[in-house]
């Protein structure tokens, strides 16, 4: 099988490409614009693999997208603007890439008779759960996005379903929780806290630090996507989660302890506007139908992720000294 992966130079996309080349015999074309979040260094380990090809381009460019679609059987769509805080600062590009880009891909998928379009989405489309409740999101949860990021992802999910319902496009969607692991851009909480802690810089905890996220090790997510692509029923959605709910304070404490750093590095900063209080996923559908469940515990996953960051200081350094600096200073002040 030949697949078009969009956004394969980003965090999850690059992990997915490694996972596929190791665990399946599929061929891959990776279409990525190389925005601030796209990094070809992530793919150094497989750049010469004969089953892998890279094309730099924009998912909003219908000419490029159509050319590539003609060469593949299936699509796995990761490309997006992915960071909530950036969507507060600059919402327009989120609509452009996440909504318009998805529509361009769907249209091309239809015209090129793609066998299956898999759309990678987020649990953030469901809104927020009560902090102390036991409720979790599942495939029936109504959409209620709060940030420009989650609203744009919700719109993209609706477009995917509309292309299925209206034009008969065969699609699947996964809505997953917060991923972590190698190659995650250091604007997200785990790599940011690990980087700051290593340099004895403060760990900025938003608000009261009690907002909860469900953490999913990226390899587990990659396996879930592959299973859904292969065996998921067309027109269905699958929720994917890591069974690992942690709040900001717990995350900071875990990372500081692992690195032998003092709790005094924890600093409470102004809360994120519209900060969702809790996300949690009930993954029983994908478990029952496709036999998937998370294999990596949070303790194993965070240890591996911290070690990866320690072993790849050069990778982080390159990012920190680039364009990211400007965003960091705007968000948190001077490093
Ligand atoms: P990322 O920001 O690390 O990577 C995004 C990639 O998309 C980058 O390589 C970037 O260059 C590329 N890209 C951006 N705009 C593009 C465009 N117009 N054309 C082509 N390429 C473009 O994101 P990620 O964390 O790897 O997330 C991947 C997908 O998974 C996204 O759709 C995101 O919404 C979804 N998701 C992520 C998480 C998470 O925890 N990271 C959780 C749930 C869902
Ligand atoms: P983040 O990694 O940005 O993912 P998302 O917003 O998609 O869930 O944030 C995860 C949680 O960590 C969220 O509750 C916000 C919090 N957070 C902080 O407390 N400080 C930070 O510097 C960042 C980036 C996030």
Short mmCIF file of C-alpha atoms and ligand atoms in Angstrom, two decimals:
data_model
loop_
_atom_site.label_atom_id
_atom_site.label_comp_id
_atom_site.label_asym_id
_atom_site.label_seq_id
_atom_site.Cartn_x
_atom_site.Cartn_y
_atom_site.Cartn_z
CA UNK A 1 0.00 0.00 0.00
CA UNK A 2 1.16 3.53 -0.76
CA UNK A 3 0.11 6.32 1.61
CA UNK A 4 0.28 10.08 1.59
CA UNK A 5 1.20 11.36 5.04
CA UNK A 6 0.63 15.08 5.53
CA UNK A 7 2.60 16.90 8.22
CA UNK A 8 5.11 14.08 8.50
CA UNK A 9 7.95 16.39 9.54
CA UNK A 10 6.14 17.34 12.74
CA UNK A 11 6.04 15.53 16.06
CA UNK A 12 3.43 12.79 15.60
CA UNK A 13 3.84 12.55 11.82
CA UNK A 14 7.57 11.81 12.05
CA UNK A 15 7.00 9.22 14.77
CA UNK A 16 4.29 7.68 12.57
CA UNK A 17 6.67 7.44 9.59
CA UNK A 18 9.29 5.63 11.71
CA UNK A 19 6.59 3.36 13.12
CA UNK A 20 5.21 2.44 9.68
CA UNK A 21 8.60 1.81 8.09
CA UNK A 22 9.43 -0.50 11.01
CA UNK A 23 6.11 -2.31 11.38
CA UNK A 24 4.45 -2.35 7.93
CA UNK A 25 5.56 -2.78 4.30
CA UNK A 26 3.81 0.41 3.15
CA UNK A 27 5.40 3.13 1.02
CA UNK A 28 5.10 6.73 2.15
CA UNK A 29 5.03 10.16 0.53
CA UNK A 30 5.39 12.86 3.17
CA UNK A 31 3.89 16.24 2.21
CA UNK A 32 4.96 18.95 4.63
CA UNK A 33 5.21 22.72 4.35
CA UNK A 34 8.00 22.88 6.95
CA UNK A 35 6.45 25.55 9.12
CA UNK A 36 8.17 26.43 12.40
CA UNK A 37 6.97 22.99 13.66
CA UNK A 38 8.21 20.96 10.69
CA UNK A 39 11.77 19.74 11.01
CA UNK A 40 13.59 17.44 8.59
CA UNK A 41 16.07 16.62 11.35
CA UNK A 42 13.26 14.52 12.82
CA UNK A 43 13.49 12.21 9.80
CA UNK A 44 17.27 11.86 9.49
CA UNK A 45 17.08 8.19 10.49
CA UNK A 46 15.00 7.18 7.44
CA UNK A 47 15.62 9.92 4.86
CA UNK A 48 17.32 7.43 2.52
CA UNK A 49 14.82 4.63 2.96
CA UNK A 50 13.62 3.57 -0.54
CA UNK A 51 10.02 3.34 0.76
CA UNK A 52 10.06 7.00 1.82
CA UNK A 53 9.75 10.23 -0.20
CA UNK A 54 9.55 13.81 0.96
CA UNK A 55 7.77 16.66 -0.82
CA UNK A 56 7.84 20.19 0.56
CA UNK A 57 4.46 21.78 -0.05
CA UNK A 58 1.29 23.23 1.40
CA UNK A 59 -1.89 21.21 1.97
CA UNK A 60 -3.79 24.30 0.80
CA UNK A 61 -2.15 24.07 -2.65
CA UNK A 62 -4.59 21.98 -4.68
CA UNK A 63 -2.19 21.49 -7.58
CA UNK A 64 0.50 19.80 -5.46
CA UNK A 65 -2.07 17.89 -3.45
CA UNK A 66 -3.77 16.53 -6.59
CA UNK A 67 -0.47 15.44 -8.11
CA UNK A 68 0.44 13.47 -5.00
CA UNK A 69 -3.01 11.96 -4.48
CA UNK A 70 -2.80 10.42 -7.94
CA UNK A 71 0.15 8.34 -6.70
CA UNK A 72 -1.28 6.85 -3.49
CA UNK A 73 -3.99 4.52 -2.18
CA UNK A 74 -4.68 6.14 1.21
CA UNK A 75 -4.11 9.36 3.12
CA UNK A 76 -3.16 9.92 6.76
CA UNK A 77 -3.71 13.60 7.48
CA UNK A 78 -1.66 15.07 10.33
CA UNK A 79 -0.73 18.50 8.90
CA UNK A 80 -2.10 21.24 11.11
CA UNK A 81 -1.30 24.19 13.24
CA UNK A 82 -1.32 22.34 16.55
CA UNK A 83 -0.58 24.64 19.49
CA UNK A 84 -3.47 26.13 21.51
CA UNK A 85 -1.45 29.11 22.83
CA UNK A 86 -0.44 30.09 19.29
CA UNK A 87 -4.08 29.90 18.22
CA UNK A 88 -4.83 32.55 20.84
CA UNK A 89 -2.11 34.81 19.39
CA UNK A 90 -2.71 34.15 15.68
CA UNK A 91 -5.98 32.35 14.90
CA UNK A 92 -6.13 33.00 11.12
CA UNK A 93 -3.48 30.48 10.09
CA UNK A 94 -5.35 27.80 12.08
CA UNK A 95 -8.41 28.29 9.90
CA UNK A 96 -6.29 28.35 6.76
CA UNK A 97 -4.32 25.15 7.37
CA UNK A 98 -6.69 23.14 9.54
CA UNK A 99 -9.97 23.96 7.80
CA UNK A 100 -9.13 25.08 4.24
CA UNK A 101 -6.19 22.65 3.98
CA UNK A 102 -8.37 19.74 5.04
CA UNK A 103 -11.03 20.66 2.48
CA UNK A 104 -8.43 20.84 -0.31
CA UNK A 105 -7.18 17.37 0.65
CA UNK A 106 -10.71 15.94 0.84
CA UNK A 107 -11.60 17.28 -2.61
CA UNK A 108 -8.43 15.83 -4.11
CA UNK A 109 -9.02 12.52 -2.30
CA UNK A 110 -12.47 12.33 -3.84
CA UNK A 111 -11.30 13.23 -7.35
CA UNK A 112 -8.46 10.71 -7.18
CA UNK A 113 -10.66 7.89 -5.78
CA UNK A 114 -8.57 7.46 -2.64
CA UNK A 115 -9.44 4.18 -0.86
CA UNK A 116 -9.39 5.66 2.63
CA UNK A 117 -8.83 9.12 4.08
CA UNK A 118 -7.75 8.96 7.69
CA UNK A 119 -8.08 12.21 9.60
CA UNK A 120 -6.05 12.71 12.77
CA UNK A 121 -7.98 14.84 15.23
CA UNK A 122 -8.03 15.71 18.88
CA UNK A 123 -10.13 15.24 22.02
CA UNK A 124 -10.12 19.05 22.36
CA UNK A 125 -13.09 19.22 19.95
CA UNK A 126 -15.29 17.91 22.79
CA UNK A 127 -14.64 20.88 25.09
CA UNK A 128 -13.95 20.48 28.80
CA UNK A 129 -14.94 17.94 31.47
CA UNK A 130 -15.56 18.69 35.15
CA UNK A 131 -12.34 18.53 37.12
CA UNK A 132 -13.62 16.16 39.80
CA UNK A 133 -16.01 14.09 37.72
CA UNK A 134 -15.48 10.55 36.47
CA UNK A 135 -16.98 11.30 33.02
CA UNK A 136 -14.79 10.78 29.96
CA UNK A 137 -15.13 11.72 26.29
CA UNK A 138 -16.30 9.04 23.88
CA UNK A 139 -17.42 8.91 20.24
CA UNK A 140 -20.92 10.11 21.20
CA UNK A 141 -19.78 13.23 23.08
CA UNK A 142 -21.18 16.41 21.45
CA UNK A 143 -18.69 18.87 20.01
CA UNK A 144 -18.05 21.98 22.13
CA UNK A 145 -14.66 23.46 21.22
CA UNK A 146 -13.36 26.53 23.09
CA UNK A 147 -10.06 27.60 21.52
CA UNK A 148 -9.42 28.72 17.94
CA UNK A 149 -7.29 25.54 17.64
CA UNK A 150 -10.02 23.16 18.79
CA UNK A 151 -12.68 25.04 16.81
CA UNK A 152 -10.60 24.66 13.64
CA UNK A 153 -10.07 20.95 14.30
CA UNK A 154 -13.81 20.53 14.98
CA UNK A 155 -14.55 22.23 11.65
CA UNK A 156 -12.13 19.89 9.90
CA UNK A 157 -13.79 16.82 11.48
CA UNK A 158 -17.19 18.06 10.27
CA UNK A 159 -15.83 18.56 6.76
CA UNK A 160 -14.43 15.02 6.69
CA UNK A 161 -17.84 13.61 7.71
CA UNK A 162 -19.58 15.88 5.18
CA UNK A 163 -17.39 14.48 2.38
CA UNK A 164 -18.36 10.99 3.52
CA UNK A 165 -22.08 11.69 3.84
CA UNK A 166 -22.41 13.88 0.74
CA UNK A 167 -19.95 12.36 -1.72
CA UNK A 168 -19.34 8.87 -0.33
CA UNK A 169 -15.67 9.41 0.52
CA UNK A 170 -14.39 6.50 2.63
CA UNK A 171 -12.92 8.01 5.76
CA UNK A 172 -12.03 7.31 9.37
CA UNK A 173 -11.28 9.78 12.17
CA UNK A 174 -9.32 9.37 15.39
CA UNK A 175 -9.75 11.85 18.26
CA UNK A 176 -6.83 11.34 20.59
CA UNK A 177 -5.57 12.85 23.82
CA UNK A 178 -2.28 14.69 24.50
CA UNK A 179 0.63 12.87 22.87
CA UNK A 180 4.18 12.90 24.22
CA UNK A 181 7.49 11.33 23.19
CA UNK A 182 10.53 12.03 20.98
CA UNK A 183 10.59 15.01 18.58
CA UNK A 184 7.84 16.97 20.35
CA UNK A 185 8.30 20.69 19.78
CA UNK A 186 9.39 22.35 23.05
CA UNK A 187 6.36 24.65 23.20
CA UNK A 188 4.21 21.78 24.58
CA UNK A 189 4.25 21.18 28.31
CA UNK A 190 6.50 18.09 28.60
CA UNK A 191 9.45 19.08 26.38
CA UNK A 192 9.20 22.70 27.60
CA UNK A 193 9.37 21.67 31.26
CA UNK A 194 12.18 19.16 30.62
CA UNK A 195 14.22 21.78 28.74
CA UNK A 196 13.68 24.49 31.35
CA UNK A 197 14.38 22.15 34.27
CA UNK A 198 17.67 21.00 32.73
CA UNK A 199 18.76 24.65 32.49
CA UNK A 200 17.53 25.46 36.04
CA UNK A 201 14.93 27.79 34.53
CA UNK A 202 11.42 28.10 35.94
CA UNK A 203 8.58 25.81 34.85
CA UNK A 204 5.61 28.08 33.97
CA UNK A 205 2.46 26.44 35.36
CA UNK A 206 -0.71 28.03 33.98
CA UNK A 207 -3.31 29.25 36.51
CA UNK A 208 -3.75 26.99 39.53
CA UNK A 209 -2.00 24.08 37.80
CA UNK A 210 -5.00 21.81 38.30
CA UNK A 211 -6.13 21.47 34.66
CA UNK A 212 -5.94 17.81 33.67
CA UNK A 213 -4.83 16.21 30.41
CA UNK A 214 -4.76 12.52 29.47
CA UNK A 215 -1.26 11.64 28.22
CA UNK A 216 -0.75 9.14 25.41
CA UNK A 217 2.70 7.86 24.41
CA UNK A 218 3.17 8.68 20.72
CA UNK A 219 4.02 5.11 19.61
CA UNK A 220 0.72 3.90 21.04
CA UNK A 221 -1.05 6.59 19.01
CA UNK A 222 0.82 5.53 15.84
CA UNK A 223 -0.27 1.92 16.31
CA UNK A 224 -3.88 3.03 16.81
CA UNK A 225 -3.83 5.04 13.56
CA UNK A 226 -2.37 2.10 11.61
CA UNK A 227 -5.03 -0.27 12.99
CA UNK A 228 -7.83 2.17 12.15
CA UNK A 229 -6.46 2.70 8.65
CA UNK A 230 -6.31 -1.06 8.07
CA UNK A 231 -9.39 -2.32 9.87
CA UNK A 232 -11.46 0.65 11.04
CA UNK A 233 -14.95 0.83 9.56
CA UNK A 234 -15.38 3.59 6.97
CA UNK A 235 -17.41 6.50 8.32
CA UNK A 236 -16.44 5.74 11.93
CA UNK A 237 -14.67 7.71 14.61
CA UNK A 238 -12.39 6.20 17.25
CA UNK A 239 -11.34 7.87 20.50
CA UNK A 240 -7.74 7.09 21.52
CA UNK A 241 -6.39 7.81 25.00
CA UNK A 242 -3.53 6.88 27.29
CA UNK A 243 -5.35 6.20 30.61
CA UNK A 244 -2.92 8.66 32.22
CA UNK A 245 -4.57 11.77 33.63
CA UNK A 246 -2.13 14.33 35.04
CA UNK A 247 -2.42 17.97 35.99
CA UNK A 248 0.18 20.71 35.51
CA UNK A 249 1.52 20.48 39.06
CA UNK A 250 1.88 16.68 38.88
CA UNK A 251 3.65 17.01 35.55
CA UNK A 252 6.11 19.59 36.89
CA UNK A 253 6.78 17.51 40.03
CA UNK A 254 7.38 14.33 38.00
CA UNK A 255 9.86 16.04 35.68
CA UNK A 256 11.70 17.88 38.47
CA UNK A 257 12.01 14.66 40.49
CA UNK A 258 13.32 12.69 37.50
CA UNK A 259 15.96 15.36 36.81
CA UNK A 260 16.86 15.86 40.50
CA UNK A 261 15.79 19.52 40.41
CA UNK A 262 14.10 21.50 43.22
CA UNK A 263 10.35 22.14 43.39
CA UNK A 264 11.18 25.82 43.76
CA UNK A 265 11.51 25.93 39.93
CA UNK A 266 7.70 25.64 39.74
CA UNK A 267 6.27 29.09 38.92
CA UNK A 268 2.56 29.84 38.67
CA UNK A 269 1.89 32.19 35.75
CA UNK A 270 -1.19 33.82 34.23
CA UNK A 271 -3.72 31.25 33.07
CA UNK A 272 -4.34 30.45 29.39
CA UNK A 273 -7.54 32.22 28.25
CA UNK A 274 -10.37 29.70 27.90
CA UNK A 275 -8.19 26.97 29.50
CA UNK A 276 -10.17 23.70 29.41
CA UNK A 277 -10.20 22.13 32.88
CA UNK A 278 -10.04 18.43 32.07
CA UNK A 279 -9.74 16.04 29.15
CA UNK A 280 -10.13 12.27 29.54
CA UNK A 281 -10.82 9.56 26.97
CA UNK A 282 -12.89 6.42 27.08
CA UNK A 283 -11.16 4.25 24.46
CA UNK A 284 -13.40 1.19 24.84
CA UNK A 285 -14.63 1.31 21.21
CA UNK A 286 -11.18 0.92 19.61
CA UNK A 287 -10.24 -1.60 22.28
CA UNK A 288 -13.32 -3.72 21.61
CA UNK A 289 -13.38 -3.41 17.81
CA UNK A 290 -9.68 -3.36 16.92
CA UNK A 291 -7.96 -4.81 19.99
CA UNK A 292 -5.97 -1.62 20.64
CA UNK A 293 -5.00 -0.40 24.07
CA UNK A 294 -2.15 1.77 25.30
CA UNK A 295 0.93 -0.38 25.92
CA UNK A 296 3.24 2.26 27.44
CA UNK A 297 2.51 3.37 31.02
CA UNK A 298 3.02 7.02 31.92
CA UNK A 299 5.98 6.08 34.12
CA UNK A 300 7.73 4.28 31.23
CA UNK A 301 6.77 6.90 28.67
CA UNK A 302 7.90 9.91 30.66
CA UNK A 303 11.22 8.21 31.54
CA UNK A 304 11.85 7.47 27.83
CA UNK A 305 10.85 11.00 26.81
CA UNK A 306 13.08 12.68 29.38
CA UNK A 307 15.98 10.43 28.35
CA UNK A 308 15.38 11.26 24.67
CA UNK A 309 15.50 14.97 25.46
CA UNK A 310 18.73 14.51 27.44
CA UNK A 311 20.28 12.51 24.59
CA UNK A 312 19.19 15.03 21.94
CA UNK A 313 20.20 18.35 23.42
CA UNK A 314 21.46 19.49 20.00
CA UNK A 315 18.00 18.97 18.48
CA UNK A 316 16.42 21.13 21.19
CA UNK A 317 19.22 23.73 20.98
CA UNK A 318 18.66 24.19 17.23
CA UNK A 319 15.00 24.91 17.86
CA UNK A 320 15.64 27.19 20.82
CA UNK A 321 18.07 29.33 18.88
CA UNK A 322 15.74 29.71 15.87
CA UNK A 323 12.44 31.44 15.22
CA UNK A 324 10.95 29.84 18.34
CA UNK A 325 12.86 32.31 20.53
CA UNK A 326 10.49 35.13 19.52
CA UNK A 327 7.41 33.11 20.45
CA UNK A 328 8.96 32.01 23.75
CA UNK A 329 9.77 35.59 24.76
CA UNK A 330 6.27 36.77 23.88
CA UNK A 331 4.73 33.95 25.88
CA UNK A 332 7.02 33.65 28.92
CA UNK A 333 9.52 36.53 28.84
CA UNK A 334 13.30 36.32 28.26
CA UNK A 335 14.84 32.86 28.59
P1 LIG B 1 3.15 19.54 14.91
O1 LIG B 1 2.81 20.98 15.10
O2 LIG B 1 4.32 18.98 15.64
O3 LIG B 1 3.39 19.23 13.36
C1 LIG B 1 2.56 19.74 12.36
C2 LIG B 1 3.24 19.48 11.03
O4 LIG B 1 2.36 19.95 10.00
C3 LIG B 1 4.57 20.22 10.85
O5 LIG B 1 5.52 19.37 10.28
C4 LIG B 1 4.21 21.36 9.90
O6 LIG B 1 5.31 21.78 9.09
C5 LIG B 1 3.12 20.71 9.07
N1 LIG B 1 2.22 21.72 8.46
C6 LIG B 1 1.63 22.79 9.08
N2 LIG B 1 0.93 23.50 8.19
C7 LIG B 1 1.05 22.85 7.00
C8 LIG B 1 0.52 23.10 5.70
N3 LIG B 1 -0.26 24.15 5.46
N4 LIG B 1 0.83 22.23 4.71
C9 LIG B 1 1.63 21.16 4.94
N5 LIG B 1 2.17 20.90 6.15
C10 LIG B 1 1.88 21.73 7.17
O7 LIG B 1 1.82 18.75 15.25
P2 LIG B 1 1.63 17.34 15.96
O8 LIG B 1 1.66 17.53 17.42
O9 LIG B 1 2.52 16.35 15.32
O10 LIG B 1 0.11 17.04 15.56
C11 LIG B 1 -0.20 16.33 14.37
C12 LIG B 1 -1.70 16.20 14.25
O11 LIG B 1 -2.22 15.54 15.39
C13 LIG B 1 -2.44 17.53 14.17
O12 LIG B 1 -3.49 17.41 13.24
C14 LIG B 1 -2.99 17.73 15.57
O13 LIG B 1 -4.18 18.49 15.56
C15 LIG B 1 -3.26 16.29 15.98
N6 LIG B 1 -3.21 16.06 17.42
C16 LIG B 1 -2.07 16.34 18.13
C17 LIG B 1 -2.02 16.07 19.51
C18 LIG B 1 -0.77 16.30 20.30
O14 LIG B 1 -0.79 16.06 21.51
N7 LIG B 1 0.32 16.75 19.73
C19 LIG B 1 -3.14 15.56 20.14
C20 LIG B 1 -4.29 15.31 19.39
C21 LIG B 1 -4.30 15.54 18.03
P1 LIG B 2 -0.15 21.78 25.98
O1 LIG B 2 1.06 20.89 26.04
O2 LIG B 2 -0.03 23.13 25.40
O3 LIG B 2 -1.30 20.91 25.27
P2 LIG B 2 -2.88 21.25 25.10
O4 LIG B 2 -3.09 22.68 25.32
O5 LIG B 2 -3.13 20.84 23.69
O6 LIG B 2 -3.59 20.35 26.08
O7 LIG B 2 -0.71 21.96 27.47
C1 LIG B 2 -0.99 20.83 28.30
C2 LIG B 2 -1.45 21.34 29.65
O8 LIG B 2 -0.36 21.99 30.30
C3 LIG B 2 -2.57 22.37 29.58
O9 LIG B 2 -3.43 22.19 30.70
C4 LIG B 2 -1.85 23.69 29.71
C5 LIG B 2 -0.67 23.36 30.61
N1 LIG B 2 0.56 24.13 30.35
C6 LIG B 2 1.20 24.81 31.41
O10 LIG B 2 0.74 24.77 32.57
N2 LIG B 2 2.32 25.53 31.13
C7 LIG B 2 2.84 25.59 29.87
O11 LIG B 2 3.88 26.30 29.68
C8 LIG B 2 2.20 24.90 28.81
C9 LIG B 2 2.73 24.95 27.41
C10 LIG B 2 1.05 24.18 29.09
#
